[in-house]
Short mmCIF file of C-alpha atoms in Angstrom, two decimals:
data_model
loop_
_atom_site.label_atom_id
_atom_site.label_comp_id
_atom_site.label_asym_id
_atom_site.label_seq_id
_atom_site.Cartn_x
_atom_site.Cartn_y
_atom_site.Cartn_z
CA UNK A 1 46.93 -18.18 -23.27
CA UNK A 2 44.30 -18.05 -20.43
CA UNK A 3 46.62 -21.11 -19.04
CA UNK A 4 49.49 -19.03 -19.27
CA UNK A 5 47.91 -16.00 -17.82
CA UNK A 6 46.29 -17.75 -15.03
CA UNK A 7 49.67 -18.83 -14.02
CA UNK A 8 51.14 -15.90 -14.21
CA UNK A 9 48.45 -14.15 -11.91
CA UNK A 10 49.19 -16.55 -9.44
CA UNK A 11 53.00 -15.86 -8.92
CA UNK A 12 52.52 -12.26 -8.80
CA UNK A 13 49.29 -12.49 -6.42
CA UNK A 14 51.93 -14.37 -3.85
CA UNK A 15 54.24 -11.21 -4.21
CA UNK A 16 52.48 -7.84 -4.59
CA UNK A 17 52.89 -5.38 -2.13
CA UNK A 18 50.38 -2.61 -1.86
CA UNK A 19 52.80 -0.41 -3.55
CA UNK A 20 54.55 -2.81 -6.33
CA UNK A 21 54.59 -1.31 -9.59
CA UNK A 22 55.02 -4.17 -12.36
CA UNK A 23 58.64 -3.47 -14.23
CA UNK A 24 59.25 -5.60 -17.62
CA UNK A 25 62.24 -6.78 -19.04
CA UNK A 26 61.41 -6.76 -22.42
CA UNK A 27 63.68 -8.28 -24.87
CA UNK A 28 61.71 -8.31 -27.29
CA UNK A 29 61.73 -12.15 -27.71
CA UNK A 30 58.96 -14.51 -28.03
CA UNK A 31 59.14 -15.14 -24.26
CA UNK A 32 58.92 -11.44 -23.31
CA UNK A 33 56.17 -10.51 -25.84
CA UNK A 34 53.86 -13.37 -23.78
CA UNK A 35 55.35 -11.87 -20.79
CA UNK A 36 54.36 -8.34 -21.82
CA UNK A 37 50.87 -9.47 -22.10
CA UNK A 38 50.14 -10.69 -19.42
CA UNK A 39 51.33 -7.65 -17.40
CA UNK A 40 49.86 -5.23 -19.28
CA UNK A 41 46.31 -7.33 -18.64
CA UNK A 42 47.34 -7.43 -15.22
CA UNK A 43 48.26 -3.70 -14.71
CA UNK A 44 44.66 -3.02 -15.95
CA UNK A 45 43.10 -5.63 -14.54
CA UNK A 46 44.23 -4.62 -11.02
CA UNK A 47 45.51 -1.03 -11.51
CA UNK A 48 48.31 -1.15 -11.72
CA UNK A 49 51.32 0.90 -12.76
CA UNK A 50 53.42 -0.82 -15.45
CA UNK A 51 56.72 -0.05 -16.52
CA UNK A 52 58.88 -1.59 -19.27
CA UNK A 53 62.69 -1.19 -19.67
CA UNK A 54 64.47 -2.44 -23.07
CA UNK A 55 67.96 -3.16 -22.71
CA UNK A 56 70.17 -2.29 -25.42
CA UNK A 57 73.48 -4.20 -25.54
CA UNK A 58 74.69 -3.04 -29.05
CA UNK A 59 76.05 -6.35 -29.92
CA UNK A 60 73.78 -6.79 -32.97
CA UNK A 61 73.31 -5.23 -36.65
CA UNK A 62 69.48 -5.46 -35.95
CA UNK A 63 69.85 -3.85 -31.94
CA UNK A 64 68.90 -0.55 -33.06
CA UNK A 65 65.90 -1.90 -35.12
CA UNK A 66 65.03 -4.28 -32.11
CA UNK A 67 64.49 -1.05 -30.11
CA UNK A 68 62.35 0.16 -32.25
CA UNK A 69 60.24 -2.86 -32.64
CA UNK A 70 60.64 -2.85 -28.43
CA UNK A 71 58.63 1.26 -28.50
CA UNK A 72 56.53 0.24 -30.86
CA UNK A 73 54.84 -2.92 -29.53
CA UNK A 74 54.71 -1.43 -25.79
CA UNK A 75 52.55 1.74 -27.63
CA UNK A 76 50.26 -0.64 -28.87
CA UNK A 77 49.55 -1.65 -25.14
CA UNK A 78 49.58 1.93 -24.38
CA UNK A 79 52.72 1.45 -21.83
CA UNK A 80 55.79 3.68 -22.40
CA UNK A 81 59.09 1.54 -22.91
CA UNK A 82 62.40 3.01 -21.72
CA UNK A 83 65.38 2.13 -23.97
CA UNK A 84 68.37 1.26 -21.51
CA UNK A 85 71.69 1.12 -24.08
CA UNK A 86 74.49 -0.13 -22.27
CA UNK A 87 77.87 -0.76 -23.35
CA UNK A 88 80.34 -4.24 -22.23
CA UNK A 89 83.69 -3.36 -21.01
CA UNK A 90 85.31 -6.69 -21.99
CA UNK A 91 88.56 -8.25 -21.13
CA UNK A 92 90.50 -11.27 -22.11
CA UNK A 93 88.87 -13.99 -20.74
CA UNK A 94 85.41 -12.71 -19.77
CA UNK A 95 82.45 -13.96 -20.96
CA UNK A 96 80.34 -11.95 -23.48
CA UNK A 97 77.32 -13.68 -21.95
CA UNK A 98 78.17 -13.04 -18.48
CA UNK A 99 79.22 -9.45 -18.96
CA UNK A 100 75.65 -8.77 -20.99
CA UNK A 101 73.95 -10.21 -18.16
CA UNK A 102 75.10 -8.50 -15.40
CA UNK A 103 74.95 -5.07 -17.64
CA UNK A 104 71.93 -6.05 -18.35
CA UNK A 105 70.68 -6.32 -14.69
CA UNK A 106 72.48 -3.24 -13.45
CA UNK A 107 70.47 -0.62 -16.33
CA UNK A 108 67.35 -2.54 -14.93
CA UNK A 109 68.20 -1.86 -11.53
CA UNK A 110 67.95 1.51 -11.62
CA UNK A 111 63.74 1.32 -12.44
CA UNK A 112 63.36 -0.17 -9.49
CA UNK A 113 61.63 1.66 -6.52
CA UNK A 114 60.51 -0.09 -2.77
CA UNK A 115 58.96 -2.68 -3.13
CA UNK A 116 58.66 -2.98 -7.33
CA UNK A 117 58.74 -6.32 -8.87
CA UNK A 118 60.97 -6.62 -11.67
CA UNK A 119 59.80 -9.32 -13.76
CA UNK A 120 61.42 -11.14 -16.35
CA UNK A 121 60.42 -14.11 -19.28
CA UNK A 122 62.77 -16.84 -18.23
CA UNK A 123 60.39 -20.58 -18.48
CA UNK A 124 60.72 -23.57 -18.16
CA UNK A 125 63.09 -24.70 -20.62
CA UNK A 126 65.21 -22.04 -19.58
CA UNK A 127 65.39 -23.54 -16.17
CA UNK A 128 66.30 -27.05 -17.54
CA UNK A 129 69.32 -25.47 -19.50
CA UNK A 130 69.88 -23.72 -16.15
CA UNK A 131 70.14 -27.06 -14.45
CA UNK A 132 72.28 -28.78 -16.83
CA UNK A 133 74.56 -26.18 -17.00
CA UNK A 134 75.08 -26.49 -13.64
CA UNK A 135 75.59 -30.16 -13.58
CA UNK A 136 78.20 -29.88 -16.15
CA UNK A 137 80.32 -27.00 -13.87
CA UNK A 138 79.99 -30.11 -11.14
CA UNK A 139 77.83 -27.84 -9.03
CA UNK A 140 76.58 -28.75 -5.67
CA UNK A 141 72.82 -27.85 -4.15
CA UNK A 142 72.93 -24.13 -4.15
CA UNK A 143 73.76 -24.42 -8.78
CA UNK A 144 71.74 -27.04 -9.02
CA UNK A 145 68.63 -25.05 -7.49
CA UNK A 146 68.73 -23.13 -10.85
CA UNK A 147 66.76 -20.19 -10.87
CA UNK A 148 64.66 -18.71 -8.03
CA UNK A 149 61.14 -17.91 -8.96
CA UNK A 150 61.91 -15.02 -6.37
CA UNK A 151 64.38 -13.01 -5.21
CA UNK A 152 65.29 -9.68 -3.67
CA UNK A 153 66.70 -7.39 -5.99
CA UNK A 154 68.01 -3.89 -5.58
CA UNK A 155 64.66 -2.38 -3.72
CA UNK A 156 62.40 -4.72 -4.91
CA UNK A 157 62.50 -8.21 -6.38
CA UNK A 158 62.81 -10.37 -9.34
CA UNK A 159 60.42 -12.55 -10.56
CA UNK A 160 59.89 -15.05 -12.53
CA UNK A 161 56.38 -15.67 -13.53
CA UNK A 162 56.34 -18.09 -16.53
CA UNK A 163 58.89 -20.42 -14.77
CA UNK A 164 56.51 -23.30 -14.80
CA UNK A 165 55.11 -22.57 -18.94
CA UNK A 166 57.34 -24.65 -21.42
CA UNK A 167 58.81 -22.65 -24.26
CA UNK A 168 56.15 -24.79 -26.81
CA UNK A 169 53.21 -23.25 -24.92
CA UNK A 170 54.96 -19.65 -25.40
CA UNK A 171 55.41 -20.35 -29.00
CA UNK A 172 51.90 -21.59 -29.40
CA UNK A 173 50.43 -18.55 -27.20
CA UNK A 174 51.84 -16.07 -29.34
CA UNK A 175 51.09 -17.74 -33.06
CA UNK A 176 47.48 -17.86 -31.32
CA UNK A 177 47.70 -14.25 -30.98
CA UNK A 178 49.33 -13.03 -33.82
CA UNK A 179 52.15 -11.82 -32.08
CA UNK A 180 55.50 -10.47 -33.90
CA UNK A 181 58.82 -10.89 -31.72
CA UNK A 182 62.83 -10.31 -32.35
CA UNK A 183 64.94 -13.40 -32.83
CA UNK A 184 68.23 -12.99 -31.94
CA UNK A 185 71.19 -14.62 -34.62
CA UNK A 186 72.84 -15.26 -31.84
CA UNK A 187 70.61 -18.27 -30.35
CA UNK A 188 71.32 -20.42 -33.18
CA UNK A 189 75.48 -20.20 -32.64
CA UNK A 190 75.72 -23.42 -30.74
CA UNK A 191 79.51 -22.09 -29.69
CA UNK A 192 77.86 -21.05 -26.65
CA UNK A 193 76.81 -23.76 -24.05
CA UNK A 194 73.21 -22.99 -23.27
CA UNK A 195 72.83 -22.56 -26.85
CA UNK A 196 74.39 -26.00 -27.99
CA UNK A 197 71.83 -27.77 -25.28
CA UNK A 198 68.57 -25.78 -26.17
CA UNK A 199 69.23 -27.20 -30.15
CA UNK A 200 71.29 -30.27 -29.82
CA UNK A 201 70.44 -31.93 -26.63
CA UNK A 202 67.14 -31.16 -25.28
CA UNK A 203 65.00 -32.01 -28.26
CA UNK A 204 66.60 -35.62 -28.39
CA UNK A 205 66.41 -35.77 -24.75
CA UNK A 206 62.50 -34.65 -24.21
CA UNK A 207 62.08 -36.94 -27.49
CA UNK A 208 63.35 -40.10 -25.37
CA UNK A 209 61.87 -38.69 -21.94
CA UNK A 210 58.77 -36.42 -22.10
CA UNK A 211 58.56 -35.71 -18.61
CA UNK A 212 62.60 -34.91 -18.28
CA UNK A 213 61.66 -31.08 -17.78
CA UNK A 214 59.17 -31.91 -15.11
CA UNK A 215 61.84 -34.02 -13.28
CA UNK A 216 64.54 -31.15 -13.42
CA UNK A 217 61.81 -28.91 -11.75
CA UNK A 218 61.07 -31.42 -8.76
CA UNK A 219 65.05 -31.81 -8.54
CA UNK A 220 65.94 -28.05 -8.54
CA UNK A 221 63.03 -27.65 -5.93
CA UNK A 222 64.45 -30.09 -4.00
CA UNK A 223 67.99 -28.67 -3.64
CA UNK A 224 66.42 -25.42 -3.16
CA UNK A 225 64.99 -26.60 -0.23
CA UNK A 226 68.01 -28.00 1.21
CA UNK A 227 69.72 -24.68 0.39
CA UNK A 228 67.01 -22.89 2.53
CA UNK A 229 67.59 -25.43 5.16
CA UNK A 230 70.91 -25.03 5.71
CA UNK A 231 70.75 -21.40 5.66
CA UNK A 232 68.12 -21.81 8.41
CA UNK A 233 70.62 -23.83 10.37
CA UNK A 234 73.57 -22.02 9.99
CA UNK A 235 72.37 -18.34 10.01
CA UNK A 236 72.86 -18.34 13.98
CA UNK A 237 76.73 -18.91 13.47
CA UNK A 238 76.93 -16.80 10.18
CA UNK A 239 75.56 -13.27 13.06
CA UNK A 240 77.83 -14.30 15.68
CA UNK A 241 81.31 -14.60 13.23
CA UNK A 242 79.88 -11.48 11.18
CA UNK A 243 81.14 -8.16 11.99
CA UNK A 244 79.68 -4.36 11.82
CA UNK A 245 82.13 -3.59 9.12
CA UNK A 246 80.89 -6.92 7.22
CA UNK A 247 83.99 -8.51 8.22
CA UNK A 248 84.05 -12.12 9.35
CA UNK A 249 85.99 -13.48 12.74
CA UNK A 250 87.84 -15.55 12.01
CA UNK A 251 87.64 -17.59 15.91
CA UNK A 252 84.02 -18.71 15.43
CA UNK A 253 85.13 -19.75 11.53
CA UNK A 254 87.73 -21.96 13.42
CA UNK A 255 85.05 -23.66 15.78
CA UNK A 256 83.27 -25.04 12.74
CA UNK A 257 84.12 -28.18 10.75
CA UNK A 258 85.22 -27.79 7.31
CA UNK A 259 81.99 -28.34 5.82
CA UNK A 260 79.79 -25.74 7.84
CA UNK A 261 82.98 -23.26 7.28
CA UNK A 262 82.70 -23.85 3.87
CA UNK A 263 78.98 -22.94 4.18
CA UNK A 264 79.48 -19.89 6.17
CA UNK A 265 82.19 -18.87 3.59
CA UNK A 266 79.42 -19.15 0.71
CA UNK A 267 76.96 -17.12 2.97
CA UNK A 268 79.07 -14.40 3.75
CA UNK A 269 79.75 -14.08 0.10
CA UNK A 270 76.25 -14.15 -1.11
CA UNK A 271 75.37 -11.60 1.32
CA UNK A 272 77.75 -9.45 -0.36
CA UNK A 273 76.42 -9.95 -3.51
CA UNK A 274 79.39 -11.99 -5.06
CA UNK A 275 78.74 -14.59 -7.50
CA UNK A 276 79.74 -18.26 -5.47
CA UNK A 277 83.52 -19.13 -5.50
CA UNK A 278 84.18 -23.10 -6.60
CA UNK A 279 84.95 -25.37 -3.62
CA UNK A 280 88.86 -25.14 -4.52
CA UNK A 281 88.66 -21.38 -4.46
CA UNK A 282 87.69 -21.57 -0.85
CA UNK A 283 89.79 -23.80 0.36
CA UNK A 284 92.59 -21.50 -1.33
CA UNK A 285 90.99 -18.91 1.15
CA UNK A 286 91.02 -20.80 3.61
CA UNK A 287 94.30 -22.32 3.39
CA UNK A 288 96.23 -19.24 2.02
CA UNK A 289 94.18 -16.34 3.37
CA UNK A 290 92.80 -17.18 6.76
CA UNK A 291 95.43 -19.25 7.69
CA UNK A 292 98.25 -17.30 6.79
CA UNK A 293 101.39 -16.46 8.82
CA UNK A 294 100.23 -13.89 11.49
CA UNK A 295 102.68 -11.05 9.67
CA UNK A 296 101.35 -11.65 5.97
CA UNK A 297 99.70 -9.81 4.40
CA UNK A 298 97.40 -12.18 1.75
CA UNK A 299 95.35 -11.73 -0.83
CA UNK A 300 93.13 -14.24 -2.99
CA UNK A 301 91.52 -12.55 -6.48
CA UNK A 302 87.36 -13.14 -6.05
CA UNK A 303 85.06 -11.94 -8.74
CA UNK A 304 85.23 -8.27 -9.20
CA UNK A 305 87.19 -7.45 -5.90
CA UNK A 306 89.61 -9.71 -3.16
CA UNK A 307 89.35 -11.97 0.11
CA UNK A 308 91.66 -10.23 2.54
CA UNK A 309 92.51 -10.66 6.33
CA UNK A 310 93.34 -7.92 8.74
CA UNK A 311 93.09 -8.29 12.78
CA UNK A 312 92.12 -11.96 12.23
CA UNK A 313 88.80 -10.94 10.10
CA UNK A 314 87.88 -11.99 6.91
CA UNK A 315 87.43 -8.73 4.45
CA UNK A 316 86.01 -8.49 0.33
CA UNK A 317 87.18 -5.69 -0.74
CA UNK A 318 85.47 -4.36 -3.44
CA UNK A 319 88.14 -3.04 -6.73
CA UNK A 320 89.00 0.27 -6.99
CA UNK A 321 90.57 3.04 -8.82
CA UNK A 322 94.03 4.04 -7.62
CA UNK A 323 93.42 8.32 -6.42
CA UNK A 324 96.91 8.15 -4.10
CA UNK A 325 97.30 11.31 -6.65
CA UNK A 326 94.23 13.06 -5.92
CA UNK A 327 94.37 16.30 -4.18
CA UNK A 328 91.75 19.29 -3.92
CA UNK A 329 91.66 22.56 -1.65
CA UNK A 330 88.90 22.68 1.49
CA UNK A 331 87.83 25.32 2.70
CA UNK A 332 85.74 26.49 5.88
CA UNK A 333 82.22 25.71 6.09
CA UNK A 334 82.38 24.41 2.25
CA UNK A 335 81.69 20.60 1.86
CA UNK A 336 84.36 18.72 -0.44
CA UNK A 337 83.33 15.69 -2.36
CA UNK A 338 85.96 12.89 -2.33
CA UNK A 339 86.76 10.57 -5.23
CA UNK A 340 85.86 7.35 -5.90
CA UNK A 341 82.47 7.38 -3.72
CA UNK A 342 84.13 8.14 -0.58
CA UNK A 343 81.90 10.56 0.50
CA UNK A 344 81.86 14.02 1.73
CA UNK A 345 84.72 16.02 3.96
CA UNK A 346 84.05 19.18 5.81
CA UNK A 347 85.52 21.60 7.95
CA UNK A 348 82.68 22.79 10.03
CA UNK A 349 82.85 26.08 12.59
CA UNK A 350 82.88 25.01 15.98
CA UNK A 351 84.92 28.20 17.89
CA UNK A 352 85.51 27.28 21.45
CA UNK A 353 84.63 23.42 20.96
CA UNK A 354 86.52 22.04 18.30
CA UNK A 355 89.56 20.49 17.96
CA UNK A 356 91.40 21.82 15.19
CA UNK A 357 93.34 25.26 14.92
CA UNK A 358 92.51 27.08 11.58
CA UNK A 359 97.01 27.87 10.07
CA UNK A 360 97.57 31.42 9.77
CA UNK A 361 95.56 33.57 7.11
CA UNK A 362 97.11 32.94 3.70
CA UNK A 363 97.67 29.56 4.53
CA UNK A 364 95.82 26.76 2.41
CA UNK A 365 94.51 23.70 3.77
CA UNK A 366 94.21 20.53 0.94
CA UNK A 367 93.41 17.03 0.89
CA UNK A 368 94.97 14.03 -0.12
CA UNK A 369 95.38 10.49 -0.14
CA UNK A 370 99.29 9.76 -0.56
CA UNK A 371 101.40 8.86 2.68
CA UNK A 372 103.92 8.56 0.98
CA UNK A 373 106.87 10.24 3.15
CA UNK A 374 104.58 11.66 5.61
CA UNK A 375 105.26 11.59 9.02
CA UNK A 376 102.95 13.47 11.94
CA UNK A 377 102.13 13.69 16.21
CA UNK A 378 98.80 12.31 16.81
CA UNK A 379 98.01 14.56 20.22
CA UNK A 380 97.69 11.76 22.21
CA UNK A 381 101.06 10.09 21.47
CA UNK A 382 104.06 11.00 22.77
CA UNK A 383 106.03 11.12 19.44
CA UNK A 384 106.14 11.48 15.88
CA UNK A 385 105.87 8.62 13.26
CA UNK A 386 106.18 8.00 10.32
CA UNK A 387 102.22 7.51 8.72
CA UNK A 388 103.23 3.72 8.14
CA UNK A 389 103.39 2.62 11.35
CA UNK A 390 100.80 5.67 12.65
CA UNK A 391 98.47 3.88 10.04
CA UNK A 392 99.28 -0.10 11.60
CA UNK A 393 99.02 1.54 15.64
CA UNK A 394 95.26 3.13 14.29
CA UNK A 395 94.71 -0.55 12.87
CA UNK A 396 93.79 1.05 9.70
CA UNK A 397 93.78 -1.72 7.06
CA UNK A 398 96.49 -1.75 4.51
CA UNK A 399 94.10 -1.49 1.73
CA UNK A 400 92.28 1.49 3.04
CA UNK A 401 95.49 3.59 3.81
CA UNK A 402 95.55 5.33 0.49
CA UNK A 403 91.37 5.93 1.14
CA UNK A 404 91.68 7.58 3.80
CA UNK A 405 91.85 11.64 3.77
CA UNK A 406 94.55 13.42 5.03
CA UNK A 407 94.02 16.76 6.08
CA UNK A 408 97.41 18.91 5.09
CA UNK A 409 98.84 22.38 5.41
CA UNK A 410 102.16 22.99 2.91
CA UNK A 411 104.08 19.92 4.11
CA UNK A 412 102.80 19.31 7.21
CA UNK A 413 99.75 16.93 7.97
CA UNK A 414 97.30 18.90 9.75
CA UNK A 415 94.73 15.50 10.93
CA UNK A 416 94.15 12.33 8.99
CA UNK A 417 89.99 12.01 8.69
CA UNK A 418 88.42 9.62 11.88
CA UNK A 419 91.69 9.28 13.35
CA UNK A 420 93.81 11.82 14.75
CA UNK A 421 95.26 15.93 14.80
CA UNK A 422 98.20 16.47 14.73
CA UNK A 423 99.78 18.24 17.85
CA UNK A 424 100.89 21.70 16.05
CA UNK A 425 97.27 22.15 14.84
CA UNK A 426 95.42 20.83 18.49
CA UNK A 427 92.94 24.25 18.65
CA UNK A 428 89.37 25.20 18.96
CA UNK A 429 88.36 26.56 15.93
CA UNK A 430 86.93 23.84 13.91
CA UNK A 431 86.02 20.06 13.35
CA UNK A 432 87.25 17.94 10.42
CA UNK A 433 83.94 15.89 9.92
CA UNK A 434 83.88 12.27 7.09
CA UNK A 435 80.26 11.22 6.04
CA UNK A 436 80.98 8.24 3.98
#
């Protein structure tokens, strides 16, 4: 154990900040019960605050009882474990293990404060099925750098601290200390992939080549290295294509050869937080988005959201929930919250210095999201328009025209939020303010 620990002290000792509080994932396994021990030495070693979060996926008989055993075990260090239960929203085709995992990161997410580290029990072994996994997908440098014993996550990071301890010293740590830990039914259904390595192909392979794990270390290190490299390299190009809006120009794309483009597409995406897109997925953006006829309109599916192009810029946009129904009163002075996180609209008192006249008493002013059949006389312009083509002259991208609030009175469109009022209401009574 003093092996283990030492090692662990290490990792952390190249990470802590002077405010990092220590946040466990504990699953309960055998991996997090050796990982729970050495934090809880180190948080009293050093002083410092520990937290532990116990996620709570539901998709076992024994998760309630896990939970328990979770409380109960933390106590016993005198630490406080907070039960996280979350719950997969699954459709055909997903992957139970993917979904788990990232619901599984987001509850632990939300422990995090500036600077935290969260750490989790992943090891050696772990990183060889990592590896392999990504061999098998065909993966290039960036999969086959497996897991990163650090990385920034939401306001702190992650860490990995047993990452170099094989899964035998874990097991032999915590028989030496008469440890109890959860085993989940599930890691013996060799259905699943990493499963099907850990107990049918590992043990023959470290059997026939004791130092295989060591290799896959030095080899994921290796591409990690070249990953870091590259990034290095191309991060100069990546600021002068990338946009304030997060966009990316499409004219310094075009100056690139294909395989630095393809590079640049991966960074942009990573710094968006989307998983990485196979090579044929971005030459299908490439080929079908970027260099689409100039009066298309495409769009490619990506992860949780879509690749667009709008003004020759590349754009993710995010999914969202259709609210081209949504409507709600505003009032004077009285801040209105919009749907779907789009922030707050008010109509602030600015008599003599604003540019919007209040309709006649009796009158109701509401907000909504539908052009549909609405037509208005931006001040400026010399005629009315349908909001269509007032929408394409503001170059307002087509997915953000039913996002965008418009101001009405009965019929009539009174201003549309950032962009215009409309000539009828041009006055000095108040401001129509957006803080997104």
């Amino acid at each position: 154990m003093e092996s283990i620990y030492h090692r662990f002290t290490n990792v952390i000792a190249d990470h802590l900040l002077p405010a990092s509080r220590l946040v466990v994932a504990f699953s309960g396994g055998v991996d997090s019960r050796i990982l729970l021990e050495c934090a809880a030495r180190f948080a009293f070693e050093q002083q410092r605050q520990c937290v532990v979060v116990h996620v709570h996926h539901g998709l076992s008989d024994n998760a309630d009882l896990w939970s328990q055993r979770c409380v109960e075990w933390c106590q016993e260090k005198q630490l406080s474990c907070v039960v996280e239960k979350v719950q997969l929203e699954l459709m055909v085709g997903d992957s139970v293990e993917e979904r788990a995992r990232q619901a599984r990161y987001q509850a632990l997410a939300k422990h995090l404060e500036p600077g935290d580290l969260l750490l989790t029990g992943q090891h050696a072994d772990d990183q060889v099925e990592t590896f392999l996994l990504a061999l098998k997908r065909g993966s290039g440098p960036k999969g086959l750098s497996a897991m990163a014993q650090c990385t920034p996550f939401a306001q702190g990071f992650l860490l990995r601290p047993l990452l170099s301890v094989a899964r035998s010293e874990i097991e032999l740590a915590a028989r030496q200390l008469s440890l109890e830990w959860v085993e989940d039914e599930s890691n013996l259904d060799t259905r699943y992939d990493r499963n099907f390595l850990r107990q049918e192909v590992l043990p023959k392979i470290t059997q026939r080549w004791p130092g295989f794990s060591g290799a896959v270390q030095r080899s994921a290190h290796l591409c990690a290295e070249q990953e870091s490299l590259l990034d290095e390299l191309l991060s100069p190009v990546l600021e002068s294509a990338l946009q304030a809006d997060h966009s990316l120009a499409l004219a310094v794309l075009c100056q690139q050869s294909e395989q630095a483009r393809l590079r640049l597409l991966r960074m942009w995406l990573a710094s968006l937080g989307q998983p990485m897109p196979s090579r044929h997925n971005l030459q299908i953006l490439w080929q079908q988005v970027a260099l689409a006829k100039a009066d298309a309109n495409p769009i490619l599916q990506l992860g949780q959201g879509q690749v667009r192009r709008f003004n020759q810029r590349l754009y993710f946009v995010a999914q969202s929930r259709d609210i081209s129904q949504w409507r709600a009163e505003i009032k004077l002075s009285q801040s209105l919250a919009l749907p779907d996180h789009l922030g707050v609209l008010t109509l602030e008192s600015t008599p003599g210095e604003g540019r919007l006249a209040l309709p006649p008493a009796g009158e109701k002013l509401y907000v909504t999201f539908d052009p549909e059949g609405l037509s208005a006389h931006p001040a400026e312009r010399g005629h009315r328009r349908k909001m269509k083509k007032l929408f394409q002259e503001y170059q307002v991208p087509s997915w953000l025209r039913r996002r965008t609030p418009i101001l009405m009175c009965a019929d009539k469109v009174v201003a549309v939020a950032g962009l215009f009022v409309d000539r009828e209401f041009i006055g000095q009574d108040c401001e129509l303010f957006w803080r997104k």
